[in-house]
Amino acid sequence: MATSCSKICKLLLLGRTPYVAAWKLQQEISSVRRSGRGDDTLILLEHDPVYTMGRSGSQDNVKASPETLLAAGLEVIEVDRGGDVTYHGPGQLVGYPVLDLKGHGQDLHRYSWMLEEVIIRTLAEYGISSFRETGLTGVWTEKGKIAAIGIGVRNWVSIHGFSLNVNPDMWYFSLINPCGITNRPVATMRDFGIDTSLDEVRGKLEQQFSAVFNVQLLPVQEDCIDELIPARTHAVG
């Protein structure tokens, strides 16, 4: 639970959103934060099926042929986060915290730890035991990796974030080596017999994010996004 001394963090719930539109929005909000204006913002959403490739990624970890990807309507988008290739799609809760990390310890390892902690605590509410793996990012379970972490930071302002597998279509993971890992499976909450909605998981995750980061989440309506970006002159889409 956030305390009375908590900082304000805007909460933006976008629903199903194309990846590039969400990435552009993060960049715009982070630009405002780097200028010393605006508030920290947590974006929670779900993506259309897409693969993203981080700065240290290798095309060798995309197992599907270009023809297979084209036939399935899938893109591989190179992005400015750490890590290798990962999948985003329906049934996966994705979070993009755009935070000025100078107010959250100014330590990238600690920031990654805090994101993992949010997910570990959220899963615990469903009776799922999860943990960190030495030398690897993300959140793990006895059945495999259930959440991925990939961040980008510029002038101590973060973009990108995490994805939690609630009940995604696992076929999409079979076309890649998720996060470049070949010898460990991907897990979902459904694998543990949890039949729930993204909205329910999101609500629990919001509470844990507020507690771990000691922030008060203040919802912003989607049609009020311009409040987050004072100089903005066009809509996201």
Coordinates of N, CA and C in Angstrom, one line a residue:
M1 N 0.8 -1.2 0.0 CA 0.0 0.0 0.0 C 0.9 1.2 0.0
A2 N 0.5 2.2 -0.9 CA 1.3 3.5 -0.9 C 1.0 4.2 0.4
T3 N 2.0 5.0 0.8 CA 1.9 5.8 2.0 C 1.4 7.2 1.7
S4 N 1.1 8.0 2.8 CA 0.7 9.3 2.6 C 1.7 10.2 2.0
C5 N 3.0 9.7 1.9 CA 4.1 10.5 1.3 C 4.3 10.0 -0.1
S6 N 3.4 9.2 -0.6 CA 3.6 8.7 -2.0 C 3.6 9.7 -3.0
K7 N 4.4 9.5 -4.1 CA 4.5 10.4 -5.2 C 3.2 10.0 -6.1
I8 N 2.8 10.9 -6.9 CA 1.8 10.7 -7.9 C 2.4 10.0 -9.1
C9 N 1.7 9.0 -9.6 CA 2.1 8.3 -10.9 C 0.8 8.2 -11.7
K10 N 0.7 8.8 -12.8 CA -0.4 8.7 -13.7 C -0.6 7.2 -14.2
L11 N -1.8 6.8 -14.3 CA -2.1 5.4 -14.8 C -3.0 5.5 -16.0
L12 N -2.4 5.0 -17.1 CA -3.1 5.0 -18.4 C -3.4 3.6 -18.9
L13 N -4.7 3.3 -19.0 CA -5.2 2.0 -19.4 C -5.6 2.1 -20.9
L14 N -4.9 1.4 -21.7 CA -5.1 1.6 -23.2 C -5.9 0.4 -23.8
G15 N -6.1 -0.7 -23.2 CA -6.7 -1.8 -23.8 C -5.8 -2.4 -24.9
R16 N -6.5 -2.9 -26.0 CA -5.7 -3.5 -27.1 C -5.1 -2.4 -28.0
T17 N -3.8 -2.3 -28.1 CA -3.1 -1.2 -28.8 C -2.0 -1.7 -29.7
P18 N -1.9 -1.2 -30.9 CA -0.8 -1.6 -31.8 C 0.5 -1.3 -31.1
Y19 N 1.6 -2.1 -31.3 CA 2.8 -1.9 -30.6 C 3.4 -0.5 -31.0
V20 N 3.5 -0.2 -32.2 CA 4.2 1.1 -32.6 C 3.5 2.3 -32.0
A21 N 2.2 2.3 -31.9 CA 1.5 3.4 -31.3 C 1.9 3.6 -29.8
A22 N 2.0 2.4 -29.1 CA 2.3 2.5 -27.7 C 3.8 2.9 -27.5
W23 N 4.7 2.4 -28.4 CA 6.1 2.8 -28.3 C 6.2 4.3 -28.5
K24 N 5.5 4.8 -29.5 CA 5.6 6.3 -29.8 C 5.1 7.1 -28.6
L25 N 4.0 6.6 -28.0 CA 3.5 7.3 -26.8 C 4.5 7.3 -25.7
Q26 N 5.1 6.2 -25.4 CA 6.2 6.1 -24.4 C 7.3 7.2 -24.7
Q27 N 7.7 7.3 -25.9 CA 8.7 8.2 -26.3 C 8.3 9.6 -26.0
E28 N 7.1 9.9 -26.3 CA 6.6 11.3 -26.1 C 6.5 11.6 -24.6
I29 N 6.0 10.7 -23.8 CA 5.9 11.0 -22.4 C 7.2 11.1 -21.8
S30 N 8.2 10.2 -22.2 CA 9.5 10.2 -21.6 C 10.2 11.5 -22.0
S31 N 10.0 12.1 -23.1 CA 10.6 13.3 -23.5 C 10.1 14.4 -22.6
V32 N 8.9 14.4 -22.2 CA 8.4 15.4 -21.2 C 9.0 15.2 -19.9
R33 N 9.2 14.0 -19.4 CA 9.8 13.7 -18.1 C 11.3 14.1 -18.1
R34 N 12.0 13.9 -19.2 CA 13.4 14.3 -19.3 C 13.6 15.8 -19.2
S35 N 12.5 16.5 -19.6 CA 12.6 18.0 -19.6 C 12.3 18.5 -18.2
G36 N 11.9 17.6 -17.3 CA 11.6 18.0 -15.9 C 10.2 18.3 -15.7
R37 N 9.3 18.0 -16.7 CA 7.9 18.3 -16.6 C 7.1 17.0 -16.4
G38 N 5.8 17.2 -16.2 CA 4.9 16.1 -16.2 C 5.1 15.2 -15.0
D39 N 4.4 14.0 -15.0 CA 4.4 13.1 -13.9 C 4.9 11.7 -14.4
D40 N 5.4 10.9 -13.5 CA 5.6 9.5 -13.8 C 4.3 8.9 -14.3
T41 N 4.4 7.9 -15.2 CA 3.2 7.3 -15.8 C 3.4 5.8 -16.0
L42 N 2.4 5.1 -15.6 CA 2.4 3.6 -15.9 C 1.3 3.4 -16.9
I43 N 1.8 2.8 -18.0 CA 0.8 2.4 -19.1 C 0.6 0.9 -19.0
L44 N -0.6 0.5 -19.0 CA -1.0 -0.9 -19.0 C -1.9 -1.2 -20.2
L45 N -1.6 -2.3 -20.9 CA -2.3 -2.6 -22.1 C -2.1 -4.0 -22.6
E46 N -2.7 -4.3 -23.7 CA -2.5 -5.6 -24.4 C -2.2 -5.3 -25.8
H47 N -1.4 -6.1 -26.5 CA -1.0 -5.8 -27.8 C -1.6 -6.8 -28.8
D48 N -1.7 -6.3 -30.1 CA -1.9 -7.2 -31.2 C -0.7 -8.1 -31.3
P49 N -0.8 -9.3 -31.9 CA 0.4 -10.1 -32.0 C 1.6 -9.5 -32.7
V50 N 2.8 -9.5 -32.1 CA 4.0 -8.8 -32.6 C 5.2 -9.4 -31.9
Y51 N 6.3 -9.4 -32.6 CA 7.6 -9.7 -32.0 C 8.4 -8.4 -31.9
T52 N 9.2 -8.3 -30.9 CA 10.1 -7.1 -30.8 C 11.5 -7.7 -30.5
M53 N 12.5 -7.0 -31.1 CA 13.9 -7.4 -30.9 C 14.7 -6.3 -30.2
G54 N 15.2 -6.7 -29.0 CA 16.0 -5.7 -28.3 C 17.4 -5.5 -28.8
R55 N 18.1 -4.6 -28.2 CA 19.4 -4.2 -28.7 C 20.4 -5.3 -28.8
S56 N 20.3 -6.3 -27.9 CA 21.3 -7.4 -27.9 C 20.7 -8.6 -28.6
G57 N 19.7 -8.5 -29.3 CA 19.0 -9.6 -30.0 C 19.7 -10.1 -31.2
S58 N 19.3 -11.3 -31.6 CA 19.9 -12.0 -32.8 C 18.7 -12.5 -33.6
Q59 N 18.8 -12.3 -34.9 CA 17.8 -12.8 -35.8 C 17.8 -14.3 -35.8
D60 N 18.9 -14.9 -35.3 CA 18.9 -16.4 -35.2 C 17.9 -16.9 -34.3
N61 N 17.4 -16.1 -33.4 CA 16.4 -16.5 -32.4 C 15.0 -16.4 -32.9
V62 N 14.8 -15.9 -34.2 CA 13.6 -16.0 -34.9 C 13.6 -17.3 -35.7
K63 N 12.9 -18.3 -35.3 CA 12.9 -19.6 -35.9 C 12.1 -19.7 -37.2
A64 N 11.0 -18.9 -37.2 CA 10.1 -18.9 -38.4 C 10.7 -18.2 -39.6
S65 N 10.4 -18.7 -40.7 CA 10.9 -18.1 -42.0 C 10.1 -16.8 -42.2
P66 N 10.7 -15.9 -43.0 CA 10.0 -14.6 -43.4 C 8.6 -14.9 -44.0
E67 N 8.6 -16.0 -44.8 CA 7.3 -16.4 -45.4 C 6.2 -16.8 -44.4
T68 N 6.7 -17.5 -43.4 CA 5.7 -17.9 -42.3 C 5.2 -16.7 -41.5
L69 N 6.1 -15.8 -41.2 CA 5.8 -14.6 -40.5 C 4.8 -13.7 -41.4
L70 N 5.1 -13.6 -42.6 CA 4.2 -12.8 -43.5 C 2.8 -13.4 -43.6
A71 N 2.8 -14.7 -43.7 CA 1.5 -15.4 -43.9 C 0.7 -15.3 -42.6
A72 N 1.3 -15.2 -41.5 CA 0.6 -15.0 -40.2 C 0.4 -13.5 -39.8
G73 N 0.9 -12.6 -40.7 CA 0.7 -11.2 -40.4 C 1.5 -10.7 -39.3
L74 N 2.7 -11.3 -39.1 CA 3.5 -11.0 -37.9 C 4.7 -10.1 -38.3
E75 N 5.1 -9.1 -37.5 CA 6.3 -8.3 -37.7 C 7.3 -8.6 -36.6
V76 N 8.6 -8.4 -37.0 CA 9.6 -8.3 -36.0 C 10.1 -6.9 -35.9
I77 N 9.9 -6.2 -34.9 CA 10.2 -4.7 -34.8 C 11.4 -4.6 -33.9
E78 N 12.5 -3.9 -34.4 CA 13.7 -3.6 -33.6 C 13.4 -2.4 -32.7
V79 N 13.7 -2.6 -31.4 CA 13.4 -1.5 -30.5 C 14.6 -1.2 -29.6
D80 N 14.4 -0.1 -28.9 CA 15.5 0.4 -28.0 C 15.4 0.0 -26.6
R81 N 15.3 -1.3 -26.4 CA 15.3 -1.9 -25.0 C 16.4 -2.9 -24.9
G82 N 16.7 -3.3 -23.7 CA 17.6 -4.4 -23.6 C 17.0 -5.8 -23.9
G83 N 17.8 -6.8 -24.1 CA 17.3 -8.1 -24.3 C 17.2 -8.5 -25.7
D84 N 16.6 -9.7 -25.9 CA 16.6 -10.3 -27.3 C 15.1 -10.3 -27.8
V85 N 14.7 -11.3 -28.6 CA 13.4 -11.3 -29.2 C 12.4 -11.7 -28.2
T86 N 11.2 -11.1 -28.2 CA 10.1 -11.5 -27.3 C 8.8 -11.3 -28.1
Y87 N 7.8 -12.0 -27.6 CA 6.4 -11.9 -28.2 C 5.5 -11.1 -27.3
H88 N 4.7 -10.3 -28.0 CA 3.6 -9.6 -27.3 C 2.3 -9.9 -28.0
G89 N 1.2 -10.2 -27.3 CA -0.1 -10.4 -27.9 C -1.2 -10.6 -27.0
P90 N -2.4 -10.9 -27.5 CA -3.6 -11.0 -26.6 C -3.4 -12.0 -25.5
G91 N -3.9 -11.8 -24.4 CA -3.8 -12.7 -23.2 C -2.5 -12.4 -22.4
Q92 N -1.8 -11.4 -22.8 CA -0.6 -11.0 -22.1 C -0.8 -9.6 -21.5
L93 N -0.5 -9.4 -20.2 CA -0.6 -8.0 -19.6 C 0.7 -7.4 -19.7
V94 N 0.8 -6.2 -20.4 CA 2.0 -5.5 -20.7 C 2.0 -4.2 -19.9
G95 N 3.1 -3.9 -19.3 CA 3.2 -2.7 -18.6 C 4.5 -1.9 -19.0
Y96 N 4.2 -0.6 -19.2 CA 5.3 0.3 -19.6 C 5.4 1.5 -18.6
P97 N 6.2 1.4 -17.6 CA 6.4 2.5 -16.6 C 7.4 3.5 -17.3
V98 N 6.9 4.7 -17.4 CA 7.7 5.8 -17.8 C 8.0 6.7 -16.6
L99 N 9.2 6.4 -16.0 CA 9.5 6.9 -14.6 C 10.8 7.7 -14.7
D100 N 10.8 8.8 -13.9 CA 12.1 9.4 -13.6 C 12.8 8.6 -12.5
L101 N 13.8 7.8 -12.9 CA 14.4 6.9 -11.9 C 15.2 7.6 -10.8
K102 N 15.4 8.9 -11.0 CA 16.1 9.7 -10.0 C 15.3 9.7 -8.7
G103 N 14.0 9.5 -8.9 CA 13.1 9.5 -7.7 C 12.8 8.1 -7.3
H104 N 13.5 7.1 -7.9 CA 13.2 5.7 -7.5 C 14.6 4.9 -7.3
G105 N 15.6 5.6 -6.8 CA 16.8 4.9 -6.4 C 17.9 5.1 -7.4
Q106 N 17.6 5.5 -8.6 CA 18.7 5.8 -9.6 C 19.6 4.6 -9.8
D107 N 19.0 3.4 -9.9 CA 19.8 2.2 -9.9 C 19.1 1.2 -10.9
L108 N 19.7 0.9 -12.0 CA 19.0 0.1 -13.0 C 18.7 -1.3 -12.5
H109 N 19.7 -1.9 -11.8 CA 19.5 -3.2 -11.3 C 18.3 -3.3 -10.3
R110 N 18.3 -2.3 -9.4 CA 17.2 -2.2 -8.4 C 15.9 -2.0 -9.2
Y111 N 15.9 -1.2 -10.2 CA 14.6 -0.9 -10.9 C 14.1 -2.2 -11.5
S112 N 15.0 -3.0 -12.2 CA 14.6 -4.3 -12.7 C 14.1 -5.2 -11.6
W113 N 14.7 -5.2 -10.5 CA 14.3 -6.0 -9.3 C 12.9 -5.6 -8.9
M114 N 12.6 -4.3 -8.9 CA 11.3 -3.8 -8.4 C 10.2 -4.2 -9.4
L115 N 10.5 -4.2 -10.7 CA 9.5 -4.7 -11.7 C 9.2 -6.2 -11.4
E116 N 10.3 -6.9 -11.2 CA 10.1 -8.4 -11.0 C 9.3 -8.6 -9.7
E117 N 9.6 -7.7 -8.7 CA 8.9 -7.9 -7.4 C 7.4 -7.6 -7.5
V118 N 7.0 -6.6 -8.4 CA 5.6 -6.4 -8.6 C 4.9 -7.6 -9.2
I119 N 5.6 -8.3 -10.1 CA 4.9 -9.5 -10.7 C 4.9 -10.6 -9.7
I120 N 6.0 -10.8 -9.0 CA 6.1 -11.9 -8.0 C 4.9 -11.8 -7.0
R121 N 4.7 -10.6 -6.5 CA 3.7 -10.3 -5.5 C 2.3 -10.5 -6.2
T122 N 2.1 -10.1 -7.4 CA 0.8 -10.3 -8.1 C 0.5 -11.8 -8.2
L123 N 1.5 -12.5 -8.7 CA 1.3 -14.0 -8.9 C 1.0 -14.7 -7.5
A124 N 1.6 -14.2 -6.5 CA 1.4 -14.8 -5.1 C -0.1 -14.7 -4.7
E125 N -0.8 -13.6 -5.2 CA -2.2 -13.5 -4.9 C -3.0 -14.6 -5.5
Y126 N -2.5 -15.2 -6.5 CA -3.2 -16.3 -7.1 C -2.6 -17.7 -6.7
G127 N -1.7 -17.7 -5.7 CA -1.2 -18.9 -5.2 C -0.1 -19.5 -6.0
I128 N 0.5 -18.6 -7.0 CA 1.6 -19.1 -7.8 C 2.9 -18.7 -7.2
S129 N 3.7 -19.6 -7.0 CA 5.1 -19.4 -6.4 C 6.0 -19.0 -7.6
S130 N 6.6 -17.9 -7.5 CA 7.5 -17.4 -8.6 C 8.8 -16.8 -8.0
F131 N 9.8 -16.7 -8.8 CA 11.1 -16.4 -8.3 C 12.0 -15.8 -9.4
R132 N 13.2 -15.2 -9.0 CA 14.2 -14.7 -9.9 C 15.2 -15.8 -10.2
E133 N 15.9 -15.8 -11.3 CA 16.9 -16.7 -11.7 C 18.2 -15.9 -11.8
T134 N 19.3 -16.4 -11.1 CA 20.6 -15.7 -11.1 C 21.1 -15.6 -12.5
G135 N 21.4 -14.4 -12.9 CA 22.0 -14.2 -14.2 C 21.0 -14.0 -15.3
L136 N 19.7 -14.1 -15.0 CA 18.6 -13.9 -16.0 C 17.6 -12.9 -15.5
T137 N 17.0 -12.2 -16.4 CA 15.9 -11.3 -16.1 C 14.6 -12.0 -16.1
G138 N 13.6 -11.3 -15.6 CA 12.2 -11.8 -15.7 C 11.8 -12.6 -14.4
V139 N 10.7 -13.2 -14.5 CA 10.1 -13.9 -13.4 C 9.8 -15.3 -13.8
W140 N 10.2 -16.3 -13.0 CA 10.2 -17.7 -13.3 C 9.3 -18.5 -12.3
T141 N 8.9 -19.6 -12.8 CA 8.1 -20.6 -12.0 C 8.7 -22.0 -12.3
E142 N 8.1 -22.9 -11.6 CA 8.5 -24.3 -11.8 C 8.2 -24.8 -13.2
K143 N 7.3 -24.2 -13.8 CA 6.8 -24.5 -15.2 C 7.5 -23.8 -16.3
G144 N 8.3 -22.7 -15.9 CA 9.0 -21.9 -16.9 C 8.9 -20.4 -16.6
K145 N 9.4 -19.7 -17.6 CA 9.4 -18.2 -17.5 C 8.0 -17.7 -17.7
I146 N 7.4 -16.9 -16.8 CA 6.1 -16.5 -16.9 C 6.0 -15.0 -17.1
A147 N 7.1 -14.2 -17.0 CA 7.1 -12.8 -17.2 C 8.4 -12.4 -17.7
A148 N 8.4 -11.5 -18.7 CA 9.7 -10.9 -19.3 C 9.9 -9.5 -18.9
I149 N 11.1 -9.1 -18.7 CA 11.5 -7.7 -18.4 C 12.4 -7.2 -19.4
G150 N 12.2 -6.1 -20.0 CA 13.1 -5.4 -20.9 C 12.9 -3.9 -20.8
I151 N 14.0 -3.2 -20.5 CA 13.8 -1.8 -20.2 C 14.8 -1.0 -21.1
G152 N 14.4 0.3 -21.3 CA 15.3 1.3 -21.9 C 15.3 2.5 -21.0
V153 N 16.5 3.1 -20.9 CA 16.6 4.3 -20.0 C 17.4 5.3 -20.7
R154 N 17.0 6.5 -20.7 CA 17.7 7.7 -21.2 C 17.6 8.8 -20.2
N155 N 18.8 9.3 -19.8 CA 18.8 10.4 -18.8 C 18.0 10.0 -17.6
W156 N 18.0 8.8 -17.2 CA 17.4 8.2 -16.0 C 15.9 8.2 -16.1
V157 N 15.3 8.3 -17.3 CA 13.9 8.2 -17.5 C 13.7 6.9 -18.3
S158 N 12.8 6.0 -17.8 CA 12.6 4.7 -18.3 C 11.5 4.6 -19.3
I159 N 11.6 3.7 -20.3 CA 10.6 3.2 -21.2 C 10.6 1.7 -21.3
H160 N 9.7 1.1 -22.0 CA 9.5 -0.3 -22.1 C 9.2 -0.8 -20.7
G161 N 9.3 -2.1 -20.4 CA 8.9 -2.6 -19.1 C 8.8 -4.1 -19.0
F162 N 7.6 -4.6 -18.8 CA 7.4 -6.0 -18.5 C 6.1 -6.6 -19.3
S163 N 6.1 -7.9 -19.4 CA 4.9 -8.6 -19.9 C 4.7 -9.8 -19.1
L164 N 3.4 -10.0 -18.7 CA 3.0 -11.1 -17.8 C 2.1 -12.0 -18.6
N165 N 2.4 -13.3 -18.8 CA 1.6 -14.2 -19.5 C 0.4 -14.7 -18.7
V166 N -0.7 -14.2 -19.0 CA -2.0 -14.7 -18.3 C -2.5 -15.9 -19.0
N167 N -3.0 -15.7 -20.3 CA -3.5 -16.8 -21.1 C -3.3 -16.6 -22.6
P168 N -2.1 -16.3 -23.0 CA -1.8 -16.1 -24.4 C -1.8 -17.4 -25.2
D169 N -1.9 -17.2 -26.6 CA -1.8 -18.4 -27.5 C -0.4 -18.7 -27.6
M170 N 0.0 -19.9 -27.1 CA 1.4 -20.3 -27.0 C 2.0 -20.6 -28.4
W171 N 1.2 -20.8 -29.4 CA 1.8 -21.0 -30.7 C 2.8 -20.0 -31.1
Y172 N 2.5 -18.7 -30.8 CA 3.4 -17.6 -31.2 C 4.8 -17.8 -30.6
F173 N 4.9 -18.3 -29.4 CA 6.2 -18.5 -28.8 C 7.0 -19.6 -29.5
S174 N 6.3 -20.5 -30.2 CA 7.0 -21.6 -30.8 C 7.8 -21.1 -32.0
L175 N 7.6 -19.9 -32.5 CA 8.3 -19.4 -33.7 C 9.5 -18.7 -33.3
I176 N 9.9 -18.5 -32.0 CA 11.1 -17.8 -31.6 C 11.7 -18.6 -30.5
N177 N 13.0 -18.2 -30.2 CA 13.6 -18.6 -28.9 C 13.3 -17.4 -28.0
P178 N 12.3 -17.4 -27.1 CA 11.9 -16.3 -26.3 C 13.1 -15.8 -25.5
C179 N 13.4 -14.5 -25.6 CA 14.5 -13.8 -24.9 C 15.9 -14.5 -25.2
G180 N 15.9 -15.2 -26.3 CA 17.2 -15.9 -26.7 C 17.5 -17.2 -25.9
I181 N 16.5 -17.6 -25.1 CA 16.7 -18.8 -24.3 C 16.1 -20.0 -25.0
T182 N 16.9 -21.1 -25.1 CA 16.5 -22.3 -25.9 C 16.2 -23.5 -25.0
N183 N 16.6 -23.4 -23.8 CA 16.5 -24.6 -22.9 C 15.5 -24.5 -21.8
R184 N 14.6 -23.5 -21.8 CA 13.7 -23.3 -20.7 C 12.3 -22.9 -21.4
P185 N 11.2 -23.5 -20.9 CA 9.9 -23.3 -21.4 C 9.3 -21.9 -21.0
V186 N 8.3 -21.5 -21.7 CA 7.5 -20.3 -21.3 C 6.3 -20.8 -20.6
A187 N 5.9 -20.1 -19.5 CA 4.8 -20.5 -18.7 C 3.7 -19.4 -18.7
T188 N 2.5 -19.8 -18.4 CA 1.4 -18.9 -18.2 C 0.6 -19.1 -16.9
M189 N -0.2 -18.1 -16.5 CA -1.0 -18.3 -15.4 C -2.0 -19.5 -15.6
R190 N -2.4 -19.6 -16.8 CA -3.3 -20.7 -17.1 C -2.7 -22.1 -16.9
D191 N -1.4 -22.2 -17.0 CA -0.7 -23.5 -16.7 C -0.9 -23.9 -15.3
F192 N -1.2 -22.9 -14.4 CA -1.4 -23.2 -13.0 C -2.9 -23.4 -12.6
G193 N -3.7 -23.5 -13.6 CA -5.1 -23.7 -13.4 C -5.9 -22.4 -13.1
I194 N -5.2 -21.2 -13.4 CA -5.8 -19.9 -13.1 C -6.6 -19.5 -14.3
D195 N -7.9 -19.4 -14.2 CA -8.8 -19.0 -15.2 C -9.4 -17.6 -14.8
T196 N -8.7 -16.6 -15.3 CA -9.1 -15.2 -14.9 C -9.0 -14.3 -16.1
S197 N -9.4 -13.1 -15.9 CA -9.4 -12.1 -17.0 C -8.1 -11.2 -16.8
L198 N -7.7 -10.5 -17.9 CA -6.7 -9.6 -17.8 C -7.0 -8.4 -16.9
D199 N -8.3 -8.0 -16.9 CA -8.7 -6.9 -16.1 C -8.5 -7.2 -14.6
E200 N -8.9 -8.4 -14.2 CA -8.7 -8.8 -12.8 C -7.2 -8.8 -12.4
V201 N -6.4 -9.4 -13.3 CA -4.9 -9.4 -13.0 C -4.4 -8.0 -12.9
R202 N -4.8 -7.2 -13.9 CA -4.4 -5.8 -13.9 C -4.7 -5.1 -12.6
G203 N -5.9 -5.3 -12.1 CA -6.2 -4.6 -10.8 C -5.3 -5.0 -9.7
K204 N -5.0 -6.3 -9.6 CA -4.1 -6.7 -8.5 C -2.6 -6.2 -8.8
L205 N -2.2 -6.2 -10.1 CA -0.9 -5.7 -10.4 C -0.8 -4.2 -10.1
E206 N -1.8 -3.4 -10.3 CA -1.8 -2.0 -10.0 C -1.5 -1.8 -8.5
Q207 N -2.2 -2.6 -7.7 CA -2.0 -2.5 -6.2 C -0.6 -2.8 -5.8
Q208 N 0.0 -3.8 -6.4 CA 1.4 -4.2 -6.1 C 2.4 -3.2 -6.6
F209 N 2.1 -2.6 -7.8 CA 3.0 -1.6 -8.3 C 3.0 -0.4 -7.4
S210 N 1.8 0.0 -6.9 CA 1.7 1.2 -6.0 C 2.5 0.9 -4.7
A211 N 2.4 -0.3 -4.2 CA 3.1 -0.7 -3.0 C 4.7 -0.7 -3.2
V212 N 5.1 -1.4 -4.2 CA 6.6 -1.6 -4.4 C 7.2 -0.2 -4.7
F213 N 6.6 0.6 -5.6 CA 7.2 1.9 -6.0 C 6.8 3.0 -5.1
N214 N 5.9 2.7 -4.1 CA 5.4 3.8 -3.2 C 4.9 5.0 -3.9
V215 N 3.9 4.7 -4.8 CA 3.3 5.7 -5.6 C 1.8 5.6 -5.5
Q216 N 1.1 6.7 -5.7 CA -0.3 6.8 -5.8 C -0.7 6.8 -7.2
L217 N -1.4 5.8 -7.7 CA -1.7 5.7 -9.1 C -3.0 6.6 -9.3
L218 N -2.9 7.5 -10.3 CA -4.0 8.4 -10.6 C -4.4 8.2 -12.0
P219 N -5.6 7.5 -12.2 CA -6.0 7.2 -13.6 C -6.2 8.4 -14.5
V220 N -5.8 8.2 -15.7 CA -6.0 9.2 -16.8 C -6.9 8.6 -17.9
Q221 N -8.0 9.2 -18.3 CA -8.8 8.7 -19.3 C -8.0 8.7 -20.6
E222 N -8.3 7.7 -21.5 CA -7.6 7.6 -22.8 C -7.8 8.8 -23.6
D223 N -9.0 9.5 -23.5 CA -9.2 10.6 -24.4 C -8.6 11.9 -23.8
C224 N -7.9 11.7 -22.6 CA -7.2 12.9 -22.0 C -5.7 12.7 -22.1
I225 N -5.2 11.9 -23.0 CA -3.8 11.6 -23.1 C -3.0 12.9 -23.3
D226 N -3.5 13.9 -24.0 CA -2.8 15.1 -24.2 C -2.4 15.8 -22.9
E227 N -3.1 15.5 -21.8 CA -2.7 16.1 -20.5 C -1.3 15.6 -20.1
L228 N -0.9 14.4 -20.6 CA 0.5 13.9 -20.2 C 1.6 14.5 -21.1
I229 N 1.1 15.1 -22.2 CA 2.1 15.6 -23.2 C 1.7 17.0 -23.6
P230 N 2.1 18.0 -22.8 CA 1.6 19.3 -23.1 C 1.8 19.9 -24.5
A231 N 2.9 19.5 -25.1 CA 3.2 20.1 -26.4 C 2.6 19.3 -27.6
R232 N 1.8 18.3 -27.2 CA 1.3 17.3 -28.3 C 0.3 18.0 -29.2
T233 N 0.4 17.7 -30.5 CA -0.6 18.4 -31.4 C -1.3 17.3 -32.2
H234 N -1.1 16.0 -32.0 CA -1.7 15.0 -32.7 C -2.1 13.8 -31.8
A235 N -3.0 13.0 -32.3 CA -3.5 11.9 -31.5 C -2.7 10.7 -31.7
V236 N -2.7 9.8 -30.7 CA -2.1 8.5 -30.9 C -3.0 7.6 -31.8
G237 N -2.4 6.8 -32.7 CA -3.2 5.9 -33.5 C -2.3 5.2 -34.4

